[in-house]
Tab-separated table of C-alpha atoms in Angstrom:
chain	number	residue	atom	x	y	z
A	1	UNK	CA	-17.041	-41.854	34.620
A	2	UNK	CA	-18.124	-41.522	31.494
A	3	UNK	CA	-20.235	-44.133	29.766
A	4	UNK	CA	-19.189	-46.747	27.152
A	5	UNK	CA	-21.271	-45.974	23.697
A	6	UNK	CA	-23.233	-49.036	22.833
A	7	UNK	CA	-21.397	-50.850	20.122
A	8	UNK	CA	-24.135	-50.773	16.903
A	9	UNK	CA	-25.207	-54.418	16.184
A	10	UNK	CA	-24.742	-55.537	12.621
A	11	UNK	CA	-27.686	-57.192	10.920
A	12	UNK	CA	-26.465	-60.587	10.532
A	13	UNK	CA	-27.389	-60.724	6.438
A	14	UNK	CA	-25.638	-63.579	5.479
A	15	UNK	CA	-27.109	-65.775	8.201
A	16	UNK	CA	-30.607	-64.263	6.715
A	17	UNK	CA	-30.050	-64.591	3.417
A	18	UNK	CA	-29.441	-68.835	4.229
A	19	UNK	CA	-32.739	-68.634	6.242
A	20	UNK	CA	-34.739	-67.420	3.275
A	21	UNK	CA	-33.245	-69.867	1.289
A	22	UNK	CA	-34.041	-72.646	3.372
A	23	UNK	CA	-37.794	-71.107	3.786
A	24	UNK	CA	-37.810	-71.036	-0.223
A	25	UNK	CA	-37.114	-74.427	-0.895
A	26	UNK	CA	-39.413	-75.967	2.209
A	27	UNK	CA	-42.141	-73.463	0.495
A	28	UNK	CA	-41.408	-74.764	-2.868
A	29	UNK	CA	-41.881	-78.419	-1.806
A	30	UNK	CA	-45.094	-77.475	-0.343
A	31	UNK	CA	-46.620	-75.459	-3.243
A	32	UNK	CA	-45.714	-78.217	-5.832
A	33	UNK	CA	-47.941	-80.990	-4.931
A	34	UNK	CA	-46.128	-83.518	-7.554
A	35	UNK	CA	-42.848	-82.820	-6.371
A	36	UNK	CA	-44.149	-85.611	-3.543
A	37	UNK	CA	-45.388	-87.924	-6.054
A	38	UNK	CA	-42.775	-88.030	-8.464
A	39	UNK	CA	-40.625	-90.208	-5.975
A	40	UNK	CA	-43.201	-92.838	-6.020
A	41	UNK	CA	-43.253	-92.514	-9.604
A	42	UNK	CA	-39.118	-92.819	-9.815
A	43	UNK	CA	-38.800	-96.167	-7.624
A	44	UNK	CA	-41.481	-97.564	-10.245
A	45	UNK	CA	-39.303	-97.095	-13.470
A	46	UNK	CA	-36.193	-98.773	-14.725
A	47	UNK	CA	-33.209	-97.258	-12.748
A	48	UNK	CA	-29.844	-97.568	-15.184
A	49	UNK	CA	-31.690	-95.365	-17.492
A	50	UNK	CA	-32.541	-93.174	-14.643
A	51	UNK	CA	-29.429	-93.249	-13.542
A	52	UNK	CA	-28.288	-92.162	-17.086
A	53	UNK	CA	-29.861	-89.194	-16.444
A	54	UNK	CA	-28.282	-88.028	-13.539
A	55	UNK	CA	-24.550	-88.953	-14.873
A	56	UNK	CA	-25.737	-86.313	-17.852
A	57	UNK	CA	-26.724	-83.947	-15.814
A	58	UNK	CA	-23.923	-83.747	-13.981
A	59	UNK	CA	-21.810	-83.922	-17.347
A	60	UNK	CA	-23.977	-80.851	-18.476
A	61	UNK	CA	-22.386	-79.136	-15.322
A	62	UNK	CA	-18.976	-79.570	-16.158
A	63	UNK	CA	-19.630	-77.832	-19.614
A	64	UNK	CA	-20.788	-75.469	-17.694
A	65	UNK	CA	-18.277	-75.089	-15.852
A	66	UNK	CA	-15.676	-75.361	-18.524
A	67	UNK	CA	-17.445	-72.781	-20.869
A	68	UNK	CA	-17.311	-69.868	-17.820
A	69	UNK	CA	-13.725	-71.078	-17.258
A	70	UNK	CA	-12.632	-70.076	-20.660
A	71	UNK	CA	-14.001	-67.127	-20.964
A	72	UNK	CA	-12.698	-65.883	-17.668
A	73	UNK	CA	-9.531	-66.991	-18.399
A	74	UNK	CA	-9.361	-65.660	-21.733
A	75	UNK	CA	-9.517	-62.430	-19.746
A	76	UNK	CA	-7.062	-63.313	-17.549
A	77	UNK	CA	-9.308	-64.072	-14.521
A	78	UNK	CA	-7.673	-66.380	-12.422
A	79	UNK	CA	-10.119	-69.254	-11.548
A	80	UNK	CA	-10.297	-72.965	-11.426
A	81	UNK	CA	-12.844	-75.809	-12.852
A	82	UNK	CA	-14.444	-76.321	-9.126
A	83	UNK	CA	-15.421	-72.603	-8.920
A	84	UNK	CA	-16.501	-72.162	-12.170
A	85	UNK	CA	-19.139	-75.107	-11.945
A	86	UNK	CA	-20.556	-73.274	-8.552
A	87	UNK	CA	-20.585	-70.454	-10.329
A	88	UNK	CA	-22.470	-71.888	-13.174
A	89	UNK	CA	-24.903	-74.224	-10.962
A	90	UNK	CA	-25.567	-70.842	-8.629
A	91	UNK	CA	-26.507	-68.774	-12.217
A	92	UNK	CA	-28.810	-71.825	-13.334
A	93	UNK	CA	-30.266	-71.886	-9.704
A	94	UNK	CA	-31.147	-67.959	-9.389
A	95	UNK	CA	-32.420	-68.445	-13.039
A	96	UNK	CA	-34.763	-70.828	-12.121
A	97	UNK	CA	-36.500	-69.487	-9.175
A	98	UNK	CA	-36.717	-65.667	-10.888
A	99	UNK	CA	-38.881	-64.864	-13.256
A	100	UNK	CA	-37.826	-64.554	-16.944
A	101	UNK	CA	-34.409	-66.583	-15.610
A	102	UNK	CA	-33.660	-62.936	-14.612
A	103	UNK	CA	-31.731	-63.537	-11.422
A	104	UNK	CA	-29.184	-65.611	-12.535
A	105	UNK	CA	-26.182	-63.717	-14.194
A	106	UNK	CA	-26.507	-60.430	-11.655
A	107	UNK	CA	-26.072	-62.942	-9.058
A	108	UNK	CA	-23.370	-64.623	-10.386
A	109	UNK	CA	-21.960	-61.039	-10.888
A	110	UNK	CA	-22.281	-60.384	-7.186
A	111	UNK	CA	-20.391	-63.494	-6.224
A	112	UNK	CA	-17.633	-62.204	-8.042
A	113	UNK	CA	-17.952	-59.054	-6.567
A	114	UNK	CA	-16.394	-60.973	-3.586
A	115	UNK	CA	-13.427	-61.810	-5.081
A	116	UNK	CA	-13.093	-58.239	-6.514
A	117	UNK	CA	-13.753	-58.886	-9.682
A	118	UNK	CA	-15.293	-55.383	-11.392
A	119	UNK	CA	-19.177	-55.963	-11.659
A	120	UNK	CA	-18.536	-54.536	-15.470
A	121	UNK	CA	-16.025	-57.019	-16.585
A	122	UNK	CA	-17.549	-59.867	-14.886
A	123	UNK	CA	-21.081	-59.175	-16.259
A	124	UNK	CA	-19.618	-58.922	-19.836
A	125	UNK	CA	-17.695	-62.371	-19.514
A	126	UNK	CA	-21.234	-63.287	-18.098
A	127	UNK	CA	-23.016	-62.022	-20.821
A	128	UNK	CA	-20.725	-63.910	-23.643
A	129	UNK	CA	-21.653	-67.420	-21.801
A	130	UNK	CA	-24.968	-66.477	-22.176
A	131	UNK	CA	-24.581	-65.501	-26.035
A	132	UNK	CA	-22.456	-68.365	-27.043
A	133	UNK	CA	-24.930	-71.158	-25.248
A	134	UNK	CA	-27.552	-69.078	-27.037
A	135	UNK	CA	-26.227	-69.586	-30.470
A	136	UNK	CA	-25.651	-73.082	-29.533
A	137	UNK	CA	-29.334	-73.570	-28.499
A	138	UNK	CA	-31.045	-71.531	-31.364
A	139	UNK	CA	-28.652	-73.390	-34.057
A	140	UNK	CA	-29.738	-77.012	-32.531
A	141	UNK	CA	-33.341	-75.907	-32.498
A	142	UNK	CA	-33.191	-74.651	-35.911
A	143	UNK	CA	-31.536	-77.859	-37.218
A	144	UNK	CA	-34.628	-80.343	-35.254
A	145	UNK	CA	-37.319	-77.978	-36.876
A	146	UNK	CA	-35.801	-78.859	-40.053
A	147	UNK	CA	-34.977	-82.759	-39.374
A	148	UNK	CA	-38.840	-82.625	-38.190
A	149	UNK	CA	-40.783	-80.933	-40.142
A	150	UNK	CA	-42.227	-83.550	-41.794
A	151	UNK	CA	-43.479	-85.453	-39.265
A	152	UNK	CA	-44.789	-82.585	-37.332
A	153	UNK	CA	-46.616	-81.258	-40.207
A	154	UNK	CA	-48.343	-84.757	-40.690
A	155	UNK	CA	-49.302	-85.842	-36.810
A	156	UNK	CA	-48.861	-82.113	-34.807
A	157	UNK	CA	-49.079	-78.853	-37.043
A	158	UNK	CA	-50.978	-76.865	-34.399
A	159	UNK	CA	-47.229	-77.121	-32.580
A	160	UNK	CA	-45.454	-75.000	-35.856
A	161	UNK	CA	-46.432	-71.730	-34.799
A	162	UNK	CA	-45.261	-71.874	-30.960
A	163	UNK	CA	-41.793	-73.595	-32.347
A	164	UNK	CA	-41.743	-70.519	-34.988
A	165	UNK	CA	-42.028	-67.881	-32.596
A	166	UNK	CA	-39.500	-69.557	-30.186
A	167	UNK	CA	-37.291	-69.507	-32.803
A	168	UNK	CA	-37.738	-65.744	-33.838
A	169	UNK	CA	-37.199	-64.916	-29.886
A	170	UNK	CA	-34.875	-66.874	-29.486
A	171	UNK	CA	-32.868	-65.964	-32.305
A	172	UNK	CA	-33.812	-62.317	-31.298
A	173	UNK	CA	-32.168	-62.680	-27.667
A	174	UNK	CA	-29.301	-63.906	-29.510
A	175	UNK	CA	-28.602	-60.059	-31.619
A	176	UNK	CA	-29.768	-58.279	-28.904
A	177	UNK	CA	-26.832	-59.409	-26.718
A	178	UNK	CA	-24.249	-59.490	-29.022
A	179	UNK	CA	-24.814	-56.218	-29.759
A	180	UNK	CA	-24.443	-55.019	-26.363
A	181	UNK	CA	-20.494	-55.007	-27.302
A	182	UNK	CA	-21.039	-52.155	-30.129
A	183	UNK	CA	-20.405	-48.757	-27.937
A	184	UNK	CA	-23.284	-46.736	-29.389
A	185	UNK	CA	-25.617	-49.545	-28.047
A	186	UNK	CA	-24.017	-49.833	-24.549
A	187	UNK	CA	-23.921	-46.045	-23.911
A	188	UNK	CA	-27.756	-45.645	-24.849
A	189	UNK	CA	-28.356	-48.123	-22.400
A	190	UNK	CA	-25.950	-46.563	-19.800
A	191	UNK	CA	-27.868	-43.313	-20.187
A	192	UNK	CA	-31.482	-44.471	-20.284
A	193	UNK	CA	-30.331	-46.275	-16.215
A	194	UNK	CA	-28.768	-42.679	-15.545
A	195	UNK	CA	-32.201	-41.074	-16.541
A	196	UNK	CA	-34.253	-43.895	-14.638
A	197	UNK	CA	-32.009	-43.449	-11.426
A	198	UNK	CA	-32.172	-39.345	-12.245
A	199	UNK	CA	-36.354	-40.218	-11.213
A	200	UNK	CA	-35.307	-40.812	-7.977
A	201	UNK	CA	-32.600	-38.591	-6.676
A	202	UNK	CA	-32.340	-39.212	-3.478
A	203	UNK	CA	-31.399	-42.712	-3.562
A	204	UNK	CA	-29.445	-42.262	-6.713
A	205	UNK	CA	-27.140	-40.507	-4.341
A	206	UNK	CA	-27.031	-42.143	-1.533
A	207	UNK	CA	-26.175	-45.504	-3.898
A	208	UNK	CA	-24.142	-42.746	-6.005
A	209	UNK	CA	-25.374	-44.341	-9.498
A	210	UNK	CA	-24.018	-41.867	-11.905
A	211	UNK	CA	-20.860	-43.404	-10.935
A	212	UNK	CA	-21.420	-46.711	-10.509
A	213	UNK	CA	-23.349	-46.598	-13.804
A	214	UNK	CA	-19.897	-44.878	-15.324
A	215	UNK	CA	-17.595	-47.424	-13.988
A	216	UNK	CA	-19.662	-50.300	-15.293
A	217	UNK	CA	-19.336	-48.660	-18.287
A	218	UNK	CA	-15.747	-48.144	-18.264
A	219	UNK	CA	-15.282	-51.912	-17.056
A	220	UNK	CA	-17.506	-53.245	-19.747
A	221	UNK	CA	-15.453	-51.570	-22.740
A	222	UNK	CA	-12.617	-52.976	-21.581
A	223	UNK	CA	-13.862	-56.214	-21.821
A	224	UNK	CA	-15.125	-54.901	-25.609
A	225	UNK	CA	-11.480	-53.997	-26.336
A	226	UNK	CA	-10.105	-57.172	-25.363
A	227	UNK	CA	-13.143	-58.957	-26.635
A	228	UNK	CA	-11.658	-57.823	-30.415
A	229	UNK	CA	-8.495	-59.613	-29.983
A	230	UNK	CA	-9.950	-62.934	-28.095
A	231	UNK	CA	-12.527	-63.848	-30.784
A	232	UNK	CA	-11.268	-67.412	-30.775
A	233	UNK	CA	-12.034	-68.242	-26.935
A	234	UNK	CA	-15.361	-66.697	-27.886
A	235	UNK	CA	-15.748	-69.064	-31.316
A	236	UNK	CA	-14.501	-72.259	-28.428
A	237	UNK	CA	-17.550	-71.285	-25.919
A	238	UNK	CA	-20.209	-71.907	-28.670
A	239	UNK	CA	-18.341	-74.879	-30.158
A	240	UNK	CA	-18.264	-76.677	-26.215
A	241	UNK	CA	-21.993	-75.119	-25.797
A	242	UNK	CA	-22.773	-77.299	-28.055
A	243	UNK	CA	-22.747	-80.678	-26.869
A	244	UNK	CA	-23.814	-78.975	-23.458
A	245	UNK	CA	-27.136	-78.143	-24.824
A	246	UNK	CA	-27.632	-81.563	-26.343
A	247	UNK	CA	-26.901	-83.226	-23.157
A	248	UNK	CA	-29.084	-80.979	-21.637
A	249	UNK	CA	-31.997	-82.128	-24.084
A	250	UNK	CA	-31.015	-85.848	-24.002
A	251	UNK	CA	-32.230	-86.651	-20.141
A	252	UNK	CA	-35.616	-86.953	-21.908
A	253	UNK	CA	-34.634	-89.229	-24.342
A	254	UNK	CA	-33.368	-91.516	-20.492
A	255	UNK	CA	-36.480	-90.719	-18.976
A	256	UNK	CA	-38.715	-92.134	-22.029
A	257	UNK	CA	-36.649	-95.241	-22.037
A	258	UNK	CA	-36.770	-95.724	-17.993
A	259	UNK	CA	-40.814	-95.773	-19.155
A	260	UNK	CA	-40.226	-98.742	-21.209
A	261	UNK	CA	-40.933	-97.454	-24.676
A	262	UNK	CA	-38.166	-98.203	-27.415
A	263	UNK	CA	-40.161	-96.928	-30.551
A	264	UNK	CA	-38.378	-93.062	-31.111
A	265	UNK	CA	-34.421	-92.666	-31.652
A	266	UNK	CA	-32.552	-91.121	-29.382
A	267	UNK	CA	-32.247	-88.039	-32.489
A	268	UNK	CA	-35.807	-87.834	-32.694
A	269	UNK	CA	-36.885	-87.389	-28.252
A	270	UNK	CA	-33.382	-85.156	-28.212
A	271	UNK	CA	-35.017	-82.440	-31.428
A	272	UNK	CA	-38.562	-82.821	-29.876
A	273	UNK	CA	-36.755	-81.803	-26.257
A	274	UNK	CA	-35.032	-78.905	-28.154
A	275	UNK	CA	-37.811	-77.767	-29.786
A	276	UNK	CA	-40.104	-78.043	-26.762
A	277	UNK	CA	-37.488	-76.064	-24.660
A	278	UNK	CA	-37.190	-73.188	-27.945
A	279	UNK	CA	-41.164	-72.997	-27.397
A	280	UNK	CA	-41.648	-71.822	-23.446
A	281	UNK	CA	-38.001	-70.985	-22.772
A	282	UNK	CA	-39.151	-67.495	-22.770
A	283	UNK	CA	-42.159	-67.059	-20.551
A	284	UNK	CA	-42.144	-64.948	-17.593
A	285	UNK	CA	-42.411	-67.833	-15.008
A	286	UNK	CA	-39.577	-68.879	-12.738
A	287	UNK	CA	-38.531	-72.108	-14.999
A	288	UNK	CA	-41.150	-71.346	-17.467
A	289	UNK	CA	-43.217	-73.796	-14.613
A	290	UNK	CA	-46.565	-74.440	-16.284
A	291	UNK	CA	-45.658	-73.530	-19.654
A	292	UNK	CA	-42.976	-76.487	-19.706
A	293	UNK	CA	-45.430	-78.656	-18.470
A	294	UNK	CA	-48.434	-77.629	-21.033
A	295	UNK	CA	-45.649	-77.981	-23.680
A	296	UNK	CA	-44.421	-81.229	-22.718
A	297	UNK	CA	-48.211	-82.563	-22.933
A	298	UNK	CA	-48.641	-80.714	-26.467
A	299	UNK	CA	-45.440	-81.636	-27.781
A	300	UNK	CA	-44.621	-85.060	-26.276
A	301	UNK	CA	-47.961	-86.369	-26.192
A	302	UNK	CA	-47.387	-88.698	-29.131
A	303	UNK	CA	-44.594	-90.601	-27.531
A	304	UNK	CA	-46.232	-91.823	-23.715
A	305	UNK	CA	-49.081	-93.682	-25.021
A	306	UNK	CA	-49.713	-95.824	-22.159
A	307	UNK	CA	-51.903	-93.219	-20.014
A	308	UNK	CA	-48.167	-92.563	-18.496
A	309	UNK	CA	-47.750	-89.045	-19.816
A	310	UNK	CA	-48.426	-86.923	-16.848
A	311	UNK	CA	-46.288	-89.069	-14.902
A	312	UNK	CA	-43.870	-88.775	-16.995
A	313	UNK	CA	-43.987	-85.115	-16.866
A	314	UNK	CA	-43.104	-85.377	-13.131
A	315	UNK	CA	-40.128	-87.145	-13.675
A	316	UNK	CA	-38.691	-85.101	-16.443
A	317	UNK	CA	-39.599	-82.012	-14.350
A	318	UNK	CA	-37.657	-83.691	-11.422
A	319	UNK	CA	-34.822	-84.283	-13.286
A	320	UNK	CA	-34.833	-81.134	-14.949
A	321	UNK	CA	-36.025	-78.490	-12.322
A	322	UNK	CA	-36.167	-79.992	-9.049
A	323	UNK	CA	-33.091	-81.668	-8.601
A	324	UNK	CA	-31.078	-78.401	-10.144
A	325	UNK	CA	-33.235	-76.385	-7.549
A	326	UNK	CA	-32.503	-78.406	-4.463
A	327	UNK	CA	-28.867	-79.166	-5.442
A	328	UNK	CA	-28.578	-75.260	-5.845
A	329	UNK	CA	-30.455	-74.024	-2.694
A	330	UNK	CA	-27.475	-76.734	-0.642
A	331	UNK	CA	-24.855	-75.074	-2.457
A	332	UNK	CA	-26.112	-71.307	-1.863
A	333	UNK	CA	-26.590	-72.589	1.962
A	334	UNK	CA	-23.073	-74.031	2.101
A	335	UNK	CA	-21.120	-71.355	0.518
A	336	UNK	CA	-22.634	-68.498	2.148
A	337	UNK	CA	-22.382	-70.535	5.119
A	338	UNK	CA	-18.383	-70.712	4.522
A	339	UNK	CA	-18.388	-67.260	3.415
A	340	UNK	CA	-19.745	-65.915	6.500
A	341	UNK	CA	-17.102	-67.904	8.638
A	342	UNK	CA	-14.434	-67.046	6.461
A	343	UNK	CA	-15.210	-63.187	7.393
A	344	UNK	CA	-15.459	-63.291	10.284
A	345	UNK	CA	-12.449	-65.300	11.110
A	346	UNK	CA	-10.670	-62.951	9.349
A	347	UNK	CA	-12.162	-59.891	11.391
A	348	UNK	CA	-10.853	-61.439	14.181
């Protein structure tokens, strides 16, 4: 009789991939000693203007949400508002634990991938949120510098040259991807990753990159083609980006108040937030940690005059970072979690 061959095991990578999740966040928690603290710090403070904060944030989601929706629909991607926040909340997430933000639109790209959307197509749609929250943020930073000039020049000049050079990047990231829908650009891209995967040819081929390369290529034109005729949903995302990027400046202006303090507008703590974030929004660290918190002492310094700044760092951070990194690492755990029952349910 012959024998049975053993069935090959399959590495159980979704249930993994939640496990190093979990093990990031616990790790996270650990390594950030005032991520304890700032809890006794929040139970200290007023809470409607905390809770302020949180109803924006959440807000700030649903532009989110609604900007990816959009744009997705405008290319006749089926998908609904509930999706597209997860979507949005997952990019924000993988942003903010990678360096440079640099995990957060190929991720979103490969949960798309699961519902067979072309990696191509969906990183172009991708890309266009990016660019039209972009404009949005460099035009809002660019009005504050001007509406605060004056007064930064008088009581903080040594600030101008970081908020100048956050500007030119900035401003920079915002040509750069745009002009990733000319085709000259996009092919001397495709062929530089040809020649970087041609430097290692053995797992070029086994991944087969000359073609995958090709038919990212193919997918992304498309997207250029269409992209022609569909400037308006384009011209839409950076009008709604908008008002999502000054909610996402304005929890600062909840968090000073929940401090007590009443001297600055609401104007004023919302350009100083936006100028701040124009500053450090481009350093190498996962979510710019330690050069958001430098800034925020340089550029805030003048407004938590009661020996209340560092603490109010915390908070901000909290609101800011933390909360969008917890409430992230639960929905990662959850959906793959659902995903991963959903497979194998329908394997049988």
């Amino acid at each position: 009789m012959n024998a049975q061959p053993l069935k090959k095991k399959k590495i159980p990578w979704g249930m993994l991939y939640i496990a190093a999740t979990i093990l990031a966040v616990v790790l996270f928690g650990i390594f950030n000693r005032e991520f304890g603290n700032v809890f006794y710090t929040i139970t200290h403070l007023t809470p409607g203007n905390l809770s302020m904060a949180i109803v924006i944030s959440v807000v700030f989601f649903f532009f989110e949400g609604g900007v990816i929706l959009l744009l997705m629909r405008s290319q006749s991607i089926p998908m609904k508002l509930g999706p597209a926040m997860k979507l949005g909340l997952i990019g924000i997430y993988y942003s903010y634990i990678t360096p440079s933000s640099t995990g957060g639109q190929p991720m979103q790209a490969a949960y798309l991938r699961r519902d067979h959307i072309p990696v191509g197509l969906s990183t172009a749609v991708l890309i266009m949120k990016f660019f039209c929250y972009q404009c949005a943020f460099v035009l809002c930073s660019i009005l504050s510098f001007w509406a605060m000039y004056g007064k930064i020049a008088a009581e903080n000049p040594g600030i101008i040259p970081f908020i100048v050079v956050g500007l030119l990047v900035n401003g920079g990231s915002v040509v750069f991807f745009g002009s990733l829908f000319c085709r000259p650009v996009l092919g001397t891209i495709c062929r530089f990753a040809k020649w970087l995967a041609g430097r290692f040819p053995k797992l070029a081929r086994r991944i087969r990159a000359a073609e995958a390369i090709d038919q990212f290529q193919a997918d992304f034109d498309s997207y250029t083609d269409d992209f022609k005729e569909k400037k308006k949903a384009v011209i839409w995302g950076v009008v709604l980006s908008i008002p999502q990027f000054i909610l996402q400046m304005s929890v600062l202006y909840f968090v000073y108040r929940s401090f007590g303090y009443a001297q600055a507008g609401y104007g004023e703590i919302v350009a100083m937030q936006s100028l701040l974030q124009s500053s450090v929004s481009f350093m190498p660290m996962p979510g710019a940690s330690g050069a958001q918190e430098i800034g925020f002492s340089t550029f805030l310094k003048p407004y938590f005059v009661n020996n209340d700044l560092y603490a109010a760092v915390m908070v901000w951070r909290f609101f800011t970072y933390y909360l969008v990194v917890i409430a992230g690492a639960l929905l990662v755990v959850a959906d793959q979690f659902l995903y991963s029952r959903r497979q194998s349910a329908e394997r049988g």
